[in-house]
Amino acid sequence: MTVDCNNIPSGPPDLQYTNGETGNCGISGTVPGVQTGSAGPCGGVIQYTWTFTDQCGRTIQHFQTITVTPTPIAQFLNPPPAFEVIECEQIPASAPPLQYSNGQSGACEISGTVAPVQTGSAGLCGGVITYTWTFTDQCGRIIQHVRTLQVNPAPEGDFQNPPGNLVVDCNNLPGS
């Protein structure tokens, strides 16, 4: 059978056996199963084996294979746009962590938050800032979101109240 990680059996049940006879010719009872393999949120294969040998040396066996499907990979919840052009005064101090989830619960749940790594810089003259959020789950699967901010330079400055041109004779030269 195939199950998800929330439905992994805790172990093999005892299995009953009988030859359908009664009295001195009857063979019946229960035998415990033996588990090999393992599984978890990343999937896996478990095999149960039941073996019984009767008084006459005859052996019967039954095998059950349980395939566990991996839990779905997580996704970032409400990630910001991948690219944005902003003005100098809009440069953020940092980017917030992003939440991720695979929408599952119990043993199959993968959720949390991850902080970004910032590369690049921007300031008065503009620039490019890149934030990268990366999460690797316990199964080795990677999700990543990259946001690039193209920062426009600040507007060029203008002189405020500059003095106008003057025409003076040499006796009235301004000092500065």
JSON list of C-alpha atoms in Angstrom, two decimals:
[
{"chain": "A", "resi": 1, "resn": "MET", "atom": "CA", "xyz": [0.00, 0.00, 0.00]},
{"chain": "A", "resi": 2, "resn": "THR", "atom": "CA", "xyz": [0.97, 3.62, -0.42]},
{"chain": "A", "resi": 3, "resn": "VAL", "atom": "CA", "xyz": [0.49, 6.15, 2.40]},
{"chain": "A", "resi": 4, "resn": "ASP", "atom": "CA", "xyz": [1.54, 9.70, 3.22]},
{"chain": "A", "resi": 5, "resn": "CYS", "atom": "CA", "xyz": [3.77, 10.49, 6.18]},
{"chain": "A", "resi": 6, "resn": "ASN", "atom": "CA", "xyz": [0.78, 11.17, 8.46]},
{"chain": "A", "resi": 7, "resn": "ASN", "atom": "CA", "xyz": [-0.37, 7.58, 7.99]},
{"chain": "A", "resi": 8, "resn": "ILE", "atom": "CA", "xyz": [2.82, 5.58, 8.56]},
{"chain": "A", "resi": 9, "resn": "PRO", "atom": "CA", "xyz": [1.86, 2.53, 10.62]},
{"chain": "A", "resi": 10, "resn": "SER", "atom": "CA", "xyz": [3.52, 2.21, 14.03]},
{"chain": "A", "resi": 11, "resn": "GLY", "atom": "CA", "xyz": [4.58, -1.37, 13.30]},
{"chain": "A", "resi": 12, "resn": "PRO", "atom": "CA", "xyz": [3.32, -4.66, 11.95]},
{"chain": "A", "resi": 13, "resn": "PRO", "atom": "CA", "xyz": [0.30, -6.22, 13.62]},
{"chain": "A", "resi": 14, "resn": "ASP", "atom": "CA", "xyz": [0.31, -9.85, 14.65]},
{"chain": "A", "resi": 15, "resn": "LEU", "atom": "CA", "xyz": [-0.96, -12.06, 11.83]},
{"chain": "A", "resi": 16, "resn": "GLN", "atom": "CA", "xyz": [-3.22, -15.06, 12.42]},
{"chain": "A", "resi": 17, "resn": "TYR", "atom": "CA", "xyz": [-2.62, -18.39, 10.68]},
{"chain": "A", "resi": 18, "resn": "THR", "atom": "CA", "xyz": [-4.67, -21.58, 10.44]},
{"chain": "A", "resi": 19, "resn": "ASN", "atom": "CA", "xyz": [-4.92, -24.73, 8.37]},
{"chain": "A", "resi": 20, "resn": "GLY", "atom": "CA", "xyz": [-8.68, -24.81, 8.85]},
{"chain": "A", "resi": 21, "resn": "GLU", "atom": "CA", "xyz": [-8.59, -28.07, 10.83]},
{"chain": "A", "resi": 22, "resn": "THR", "atom": "CA", "xyz": [-9.54, -28.76, 14.45]},
{"chain": "A", "resi": 23, "resn": "GLY", "atom": "CA", "xyz": [-8.42, -31.11, 17.15]},
{"chain": "A", "resi": 24, "resn": "ASN", "atom": "CA", "xyz": [-5.13, -33.00, 16.75]},
{"chain": "A", "resi": 25, "resn": "CYS", "atom": "CA", "xyz": [-4.82, -31.87, 13.11]},
{"chain": "A", "resi": 26, "resn": "GLY", "atom": "CA", "xyz": [-5.43, -28.19, 13.77]},
{"chain": "A", "resi": 27, "resn": "ILE", "atom": "CA", "xyz": [-2.65, -25.66, 13.28]},
{"chain": "A", "resi": 28, "resn": "SER", "atom": "CA", "xyz": [-3.52, -22.11, 14.29]},
{"chain": "A", "resi": 29, "resn": "GLY", "atom": "CA", "xyz": [-2.17, -19.14, 16.17]},
{"chain": "A", "resi": 30, "resn": "THR", "atom": "CA", "xyz": [-0.63, -15.73, 15.66]},
{"chain": "A", "resi": 31, "resn": "VAL", "atom": "CA", "xyz": [2.83, -14.66, 14.63]},
{"chain": "A", "resi": 32, "resn": "PRO", "atom": "CA", "xyz": [4.41, -11.21, 15.05]},
{"chain": "A", "resi": 33, "resn": "GLY", "atom": "CA", "xyz": [5.69, -9.36, 12.02]},
{"chain": "A", "resi": 34, "resn": "VAL", "atom": "CA", "xyz": [9.24, -8.16, 11.51]},
{"chain": "A", "resi": 35, "resn": "GLN", "atom": "CA", "xyz": [9.84, -4.69, 10.07]},
{"chain": "A", "resi": 36, "resn": "THR", "atom": "CA", "xyz": [12.66, -3.77, 7.72]},
{"chain": "A", "resi": 37, "resn": "GLY", "atom": "CA", "xyz": [13.22, -0.36, 6.14]},
{"chain": "A", "resi": 38, "resn": "SER", "atom": "CA", "xyz": [12.01, 2.97, 7.41]},
{"chain": "A", "resi": 39, "resn": "ALA", "atom": "CA", "xyz": [10.12, 6.04, 6.32]},
{"chain": "A", "resi": 40, "resn": "GLY", "atom": "CA", "xyz": [9.38, 9.58, 7.41]},
{"chain": "A", "resi": 41, "resn": "PRO", "atom": "CA", "xyz": [8.46, 12.96, 5.93]},
{"chain": "A", "resi": 42, "resn": "CYS", "atom": "CA", "xyz": [10.90, 12.38, 3.05]},
{"chain": "A", "resi": 43, "resn": "GLY", "atom": "CA", "xyz": [9.19, 9.12, 2.10]},
{"chain": "A", "resi": 44, "resn": "GLY", "atom": "CA", "xyz": [10.63, 5.65, 2.18]},
{"chain": "A", "resi": 45, "resn": "VAL", "atom": "CA", "xyz": [9.73, 1.99, 2.02]},
{"chain": "A", "resi": 46, "resn": "ILE", "atom": "CA", "xyz": [8.81, -0.27, 4.92]},
{"chain": "A", "resi": 47, "resn": "GLN", "atom": "CA", "xyz": [8.47, -4.02, 4.54]},
{"chain": "A", "resi": 48, "resn": "TYR", "atom": "CA", "xyz": [6.73, -6.29, 7.04]},
{"chain": "A", "resi": 49, "resn": "THR", "atom": "CA", "xyz": [7.48, -10.00, 6.98]},
{"chain": "A", "resi": 50, "resn": "TRP", "atom": "CA", "xyz": [5.52, -12.68, 8.83]},
{"chain": "A", "resi": 51, "resn": "THR", "atom": "CA", "xyz": [7.05, -16.16, 9.00]},
{"chain": "A", "resi": 52, "resn": "PHE", "atom": "CA", "xyz": [5.67, -19.31, 10.63]},
{"chain": "A", "resi": 53, "resn": "THR", "atom": "CA", "xyz": [7.16, -22.81, 10.63]},
{"chain": "A", "resi": 54, "resn": "ASP", "atom": "CA", "xyz": [4.85, -25.61, 11.81]},
{"chain": "A", "resi": 55, "resn": "GLN", "atom": "CA", "xyz": [5.75, -28.79, 13.70]},
{"chain": "A", "resi": 56, "resn": "CYS", "atom": "CA", "xyz": [6.31, -30.61, 10.44]},
{"chain": "A", "resi": 57, "resn": "GLY", "atom": "CA", "xyz": [8.99, -28.12, 9.33]},
{"chain": "A", "resi": 58, "resn": "ARG", "atom": "CA", "xyz": [6.78, -26.42, 6.73]},
{"chain": "A", "resi": 59, "resn": "THR", "atom": "CA", "xyz": [7.19, -22.63, 6.48]},
{"chain": "A", "resi": 60, "resn": "ILE", "atom": "CA", "xyz": [4.69, -20.05, 5.35]},
{"chain": "A", "resi": 61, "resn": "GLN", "atom": "CA", "xyz": [5.51, -16.38, 4.80]},
{"chain": "A", "resi": 62, "resn": "HIS", "atom": "CA", "xyz": [3.62, -13.20, 4.02]},
{"chain": "A", "resi": 63, "resn": "PHE", "atom": "CA", "xyz": [5.14, -9.88, 2.95]},
{"chain": "A", "resi": 64, "resn": "GLN", "atom": "CA", "xyz": [3.65, -6.41, 2.96]},
{"chain": "A", "resi": 65, "resn": "THR", "atom": "CA", "xyz": [5.35, -3.42, 1.39]},
{"chain": "A", "resi": 66, "resn": "ILE", "atom": "CA", "xyz": [4.32, 0.06, 2.47]},
{"chain": "A", "resi": 67, "resn": "THR", "atom": "CA", "xyz": [5.50, 2.91, 0.27]},
{"chain": "A", "resi": 68, "resn": "VAL", "atom": "CA", "xyz": [5.47, 6.31, 1.97]},
{"chain": "A", "resi": 69, "resn": "THR", "atom": "CA", "xyz": [5.20, 9.29, -0.36]},
{"chain": "A", "resi": 70, "resn": "PRO", "atom": "CA", "xyz": [7.30, 12.35, 0.50]},
{"chain": "A", "resi": 71, "resn": "THR", "atom": "CA", "xyz": [5.48, 15.28, 2.02]},
{"chain": "A", "resi": 72, "resn": "PRO", "atom": "CA", "xyz": [4.89, 18.14, -0.45]},
{"chain": "A", "resi": 73, "resn": "ILE", "atom": "CA", "xyz": [7.70, 20.68, -0.75]},
{"chain": "A", "resi": 74, "resn": "ALA", "atom": "CA", "xyz": [7.18, 23.96, 1.10]},
{"chain": "A", "resi": 75, "resn": "GLN", "atom": "CA", "xyz": [6.49, 27.23, -0.70]},
{"chain": "A", "resi": 76, "resn": "PHE", "atom": "CA", "xyz": [7.08, 30.81, 0.40]},
{"chain": "A", "resi": 77, "resn": "LEU", "atom": "CA", "xyz": [3.90, 32.55, 1.54]},
{"chain": "A", "resi": 78, "resn": "ASN", "atom": "CA", "xyz": [3.25, 35.98, -0.01]},
{"chain": "A", "resi": 79, "resn": "PRO", "atom": "CA", "xyz": [6.77, 36.66, -1.30]},
{"chain": "A", "resi": 80, "resn": "PRO", "atom": "CA", "xyz": [7.47, 40.24, -2.44]},
{"chain": "A", "resi": 81, "resn": "PRO", "atom": "CA", "xyz": [7.83, 41.00, -6.16]},
{"chain": "A", "resi": 82, "resn": "ALA", "atom": "CA", "xyz": [11.01, 39.65, -7.77]},
{"chain": "A", "resi": 83, "resn": "PHE", "atom": "CA", "xyz": [12.00, 43.05, -9.22]},
{"chain": "A", "resi": 84, "resn": "GLU", "atom": "CA", "xyz": [11.13, 46.61, -8.29]},
{"chain": "A", "resi": 85, "resn": "VAL", "atom": "CA", "xyz": [12.48, 50.08, -9.14]},
{"chain": "A", "resi": 86, "resn": "ILE", "atom": "CA", "xyz": [12.46, 52.41, -6.14]},
{"chain": "A", "resi": 87, "resn": "GLU", "atom": "CA", "xyz": [13.61, 55.92, -5.30]},
{"chain": "A", "resi": 88, "resn": "CYS", "atom": "CA", "xyz": [16.51, 56.72, -3.00]},
{"chain": "A", "resi": 89, "resn": "GLU", "atom": "CA", "xyz": [14.23, 57.65, -0.08]},
{"chain": "A", "resi": 90, "resn": "GLN", "atom": "CA", "xyz": [12.51, 54.24, -0.32]},
{"chain": "A", "resi": 91, "resn": "ILE", "atom": "CA", "xyz": [15.63, 52.16, 0.44]},
{"chain": "A", "resi": 92, "resn": "PRO", "atom": "CA", "xyz": [14.61, 49.72, 3.18]},
{"chain": "A", "resi": 93, "resn": "ALA", "atom": "CA", "xyz": [16.82, 49.17, 6.22]},
{"chain": "A", "resi": 94, "resn": "SER", "atom": "CA", "xyz": [16.44, 45.42, 5.62]},
{"chain": "A", "resi": 95, "resn": "ALA", "atom": "CA", "xyz": [13.97, 42.89, 4.29]},
{"chain": "A", "resi": 96, "resn": "PRO", "atom": "CA", "xyz": [11.68, 40.92, 6.60]},
{"chain": "A", "resi": 97, "resn": "PRO", "atom": "CA", "xyz": [11.88, 37.15, 7.00]},
{"chain": "A", "resi": 98, "resn": "LEU", "atom": "CA", "xyz": [9.60, 35.11, 4.75]},
{"chain": "A", "resi": 99, "resn": "GLN", "atom": "CA", "xyz": [7.24, 32.42, 5.97]},
{"chain": "A", "resi": 100, "resn": "TYR", "atom": "CA", "xyz": [7.15, 29.05, 4.24]},
{"chain": "A", "resi": 101, "resn": "SER", "atom": "CA", "xyz": [4.75, 26.12, 4.48]},
{"chain": "A", "resi": 102, "resn": "ASN", "atom": "CA", "xyz": [3.84, 22.96, 2.66]},
{"chain": "A", "resi": 103, "resn": "GLY", "atom": "CA", "xyz": [0.21, 23.22, 3.81]},
{"chain": "A", "resi": 104, "resn": "GLN", "atom": "CA", "xyz": [0.38, 19.97, 5.77]},
{"chain": "A", "resi": 105, "resn": "SER", "atom": "CA", "xyz": [-0.04, 19.20, 9.46]},
{"chain": "A", "resi": 106, "resn": "GLY", "atom": "CA", "xyz": [1.29, 16.68, 11.92]},
{"chain": "A", "resi": 107, "resn": "ALA", "atom": "CA", "xyz": [4.33, 14.64, 10.93]},
{"chain": "A", "resi": 108, "resn": "CYS", "atom": "CA", "xyz": [4.10, 15.94, 7.34]},
{"chain": "A", "resi": 109, "resn": "GLU", "atom": "CA", "xyz": [4.21, 19.64, 8.25]},
{"chain": "A", "resi": 110, "resn": "ILE", "atom": "CA", "xyz": [7.10, 21.77, 7.05]},
{"chain": "A", "resi": 111, "resn": "SER", "atom": "CA", "xyz": [6.75, 25.42, 8.09]},
{"chain": "A", "resi": 112, "resn": "GLY", "atom": "CA", "xyz": [8.69, 28.30, 9.54]},
{"chain": "A", "resi": 113, "resn": "THR", "atom": "CA", "xyz": [10.44, 31.51, 8.58]},
{"chain": "A", "resi": 114, "resn": "VAL", "atom": "CA", "xyz": [13.76, 32.29, 6.96]},
{"chain": "A", "resi": 115, "resn": "ALA", "atom": "CA", "xyz": [15.72, 35.56, 6.96]},
{"chain": "A", "resi": 116, "resn": "PRO", "atom": "CA", "xyz": [17.13, 36.96, 3.71]},
{"chain": "A", "resi": 117, "resn": "VAL", "atom": "CA", "xyz": [20.76, 37.38, 2.75]},
{"chain": "A", "resi": 118, "resn": "GLN", "atom": "CA", "xyz": [21.45, 40.85, 1.31]},
{"chain": "A", "resi": 119, "resn": "THR", "atom": "CA", "xyz": [23.97, 41.52, -1.45]},
{"chain": "A", "resi": 120, "resn": "GLY", "atom": "CA", "xyz": [24.74, 44.80, -3.15]},
{"chain": "A", "resi": 121, "resn": "SER", "atom": "CA", "xyz": [24.08, 48.25, -1.80]},
{"chain": "A", "resi": 122, "resn": "ALA", "atom": "CA", "xyz": [22.46, 51.52, -2.69]},
{"chain": "A", "resi": 123, "resn": "GLY", "atom": "CA", "xyz": [22.53, 55.07, -1.50]},
{"chain": "A", "resi": 124, "resn": "LEU", "atom": "CA", "xyz": [22.48, 58.65, -2.71]},
{"chain": "A", "resi": 125, "resn": "CYS", "atom": "CA", "xyz": [23.90, 57.68, -6.12]},
{"chain": "A", "resi": 126, "resn": "GLY", "atom": "CA", "xyz": [21.52, 54.73, -6.61]},
{"chain": "A", "resi": 127, "resn": "GLY", "atom": "CA", "xyz": [22.51, 51.09, -6.83]},
{"chain": "A", "resi": 128, "resn": "VAL", "atom": "CA", "xyz": [21.15, 47.58, -6.71]},
{"chain": "A", "resi": 129, "resn": "ILE", "atom": "CA", "xyz": [20.16, 45.61, -3.61]},
{"chain": "A", "resi": 130, "resn": "THR", "atom": "CA", "xyz": [19.36, 41.91, -3.85]},
{"chain": "A", "resi": 131, "resn": "TYR", "atom": "CA", "xyz": [17.66, 39.92, -1.11]},
{"chain": "A", "resi": 132, "resn": "THR", "atom": "CA", "xyz": [17.77, 36.12, -1.32]},
{"chain": "A", "resi": 133, "resn": "TRP", "atom": "CA", "xyz": [15.67, 33.85, 0.88]},
{"chain": "A", "resi": 134, "resn": "THR", "atom": "CA", "xyz": [16.73, 30.19, 0.79]},
{"chain": "A", "resi": 135, "resn": "PHE", "atom": "CA", "xyz": [15.30, 27.25, 2.72]},
{"chain": "A", "resi": 136, "resn": "THR", "atom": "CA", "xyz": [16.44, 23.63, 2.59]},
{"chain": "A", "resi": 137, "resn": "ASP", "atom": "CA", "xyz": [14.08, 21.10, 4.15]},
{"chain": "A", "resi": 138, "resn": "GLN", "atom": "CA", "xyz": [15.04, 17.88, 5.93]},
{"chain": "A", "resi": 139, "resn": "CYS", "atom": "CA", "xyz": [14.67, 16.03, 2.61]},
{"chain": "A", "resi": 140, "resn": "GLY", "atom": "CA", "xyz": [17.35, 18.20, 0.98]},
{"chain": "A", "resi": 141, "resn": "ARG", "atom": "CA", "xyz": [14.85, 20.04, -1.24]},
{"chain": "A", "resi": 142, "resn": "ILE", "atom": "CA", "xyz": [15.59, 23.74, -1.73]},
{"chain": "A", "resi": 143, "resn": "ILE", "atom": "CA", "xyz": [13.22, 26.64, -2.26]},
{"chain": "A", "resi": 144, "resn": "GLN", "atom": "CA", "xyz": [14.50, 30.12, -3.03]},
{"chain": "A", "resi": 145, "resn": "HIS", "atom": "CA", "xyz": [13.07, 33.57, -3.67]},
{"chain": "A", "resi": 146, "resn": "VAL", "atom": "CA", "xyz": [15.18, 36.46, -4.98]},
{"chain": "A", "resi": 147, "resn": "ARG", "atom": "CA", "xyz": [14.11, 40.11, -4.87]},
{"chain": "A", "resi": 148, "resn": "THR", "atom": "CA", "xyz": [16.11, 42.78, -6.68]},
{"chain": "A", "resi": 149, "resn": "LEU", "atom": "CA", "xyz": [15.65, 46.47, -5.93]},
{"chain": "A", "resi": 150, "resn": "GLN", "atom": "CA", "xyz": [16.95, 48.89, -8.57]},
{"chain": "A", "resi": 151, "resn": "VAL", "atom": "CA", "xyz": [17.46, 52.19, -6.72]},
{"chain": "A", "resi": 152, "resn": "ASN", "atom": "CA", "xyz": [17.32, 55.40, -8.73]},
{"chain": "A", "resi": 153, "resn": "PRO", "atom": "CA", "xyz": [19.88, 58.06, -7.74]},
{"chain": "A", "resi": 154, "resn": "ALA", "atom": "CA", "xyz": [18.66, 61.06, -5.79]},
{"chain": "A", "resi": 155, "resn": "PRO", "atom": "CA", "xyz": [17.80, 64.08, -7.93]},
{"chain": "A", "resi": 156, "resn": "GLU", "atom": "CA", "xyz": [20.63, 66.49, -8.67]},
{"chain": "A", "resi": 157, "resn": "GLY", "atom": "CA", "xyz": [20.84, 69.44, -6.28]},
{"chain": "A", "resi": 158, "resn": "ASP", "atom": "CA", "xyz": [20.05, 73.04, -7.24]},
{"chain": "A", "resi": 159, "resn": "PHE", "atom": "CA", "xyz": [21.54, 76.26, -5.75]},
{"chain": "A", "resi": 160, "resn": "GLN", "atom": "CA", "xyz": [19.05, 78.08, -3.57]},
{"chain": "A", "resi": 161, "resn": "ASN", "atom": "CA", "xyz": [18.86, 81.88, -3.97]},
{"chain": "A", "resi": 162, "resn": "PRO", "atom": "CA", "xyz": [22.08, 82.26, -5.93]},
{"chain": "A", "resi": 163, "resn": "PRO", "atom": "CA", "xyz": [23.31, 85.85, -6.33]},
{"chain": "A", "resi": 164, "resn": "GLY", "atom": "CA", "xyz": [22.72, 87.41, -9.71]},
{"chain": "A", "resi": 165, "resn": "ASN", "atom": "CA", "xyz": [25.35, 88.97, -11.96]},
{"chain": "A", "resi": 166, "resn": "LEU", "atom": "CA", "xyz": [26.57, 92.43, -10.92]},
{"chain": "A", "resi": 167, "resn": "VAL", "atom": "CA", "xyz": [28.19, 95.24, -12.80]},
{"chain": "A", "resi": 168, "resn": "VAL", "atom": "CA", "xyz": [30.37, 97.35, -10.50]},
{"chain": "A", "resi": 169, "resn": "ASP", "atom": "CA", "xyz": [33.27, 99.72, -10.89]},
{"chain": "A", "resi": 170, "resn": "CYS", "atom": "CA", "xyz": [36.59, 98.89, -9.36]},
{"chain": "A", "resi": 171, "resn": "ASN", "atom": "CA", "xyz": [35.93, 100.96, -6.20]},
{"chain": "A", "resi": 172, "resn": "ASN", "atom": "CA", "xyz": [32.89, 98.78, -5.31]},
{"chain": "A", "resi": 173, "resn": "LEU", "atom": "CA", "xyz": [34.27, 95.25, -5.66]},
{"chain": "A", "resi": 174, "resn": "PRO", "atom": "CA", "xyz": [32.54, 92.86, -3.28]},
{"chain": "A", "resi": 175, "resn": "GLY", "atom": "CA", "xyz": [34.79, 91.24, -0.67]},
{"chain": "A", "resi": 176, "resn": "SER", "atom": "CA", "xyz": [33.43, 87.75, -1.30]}
]
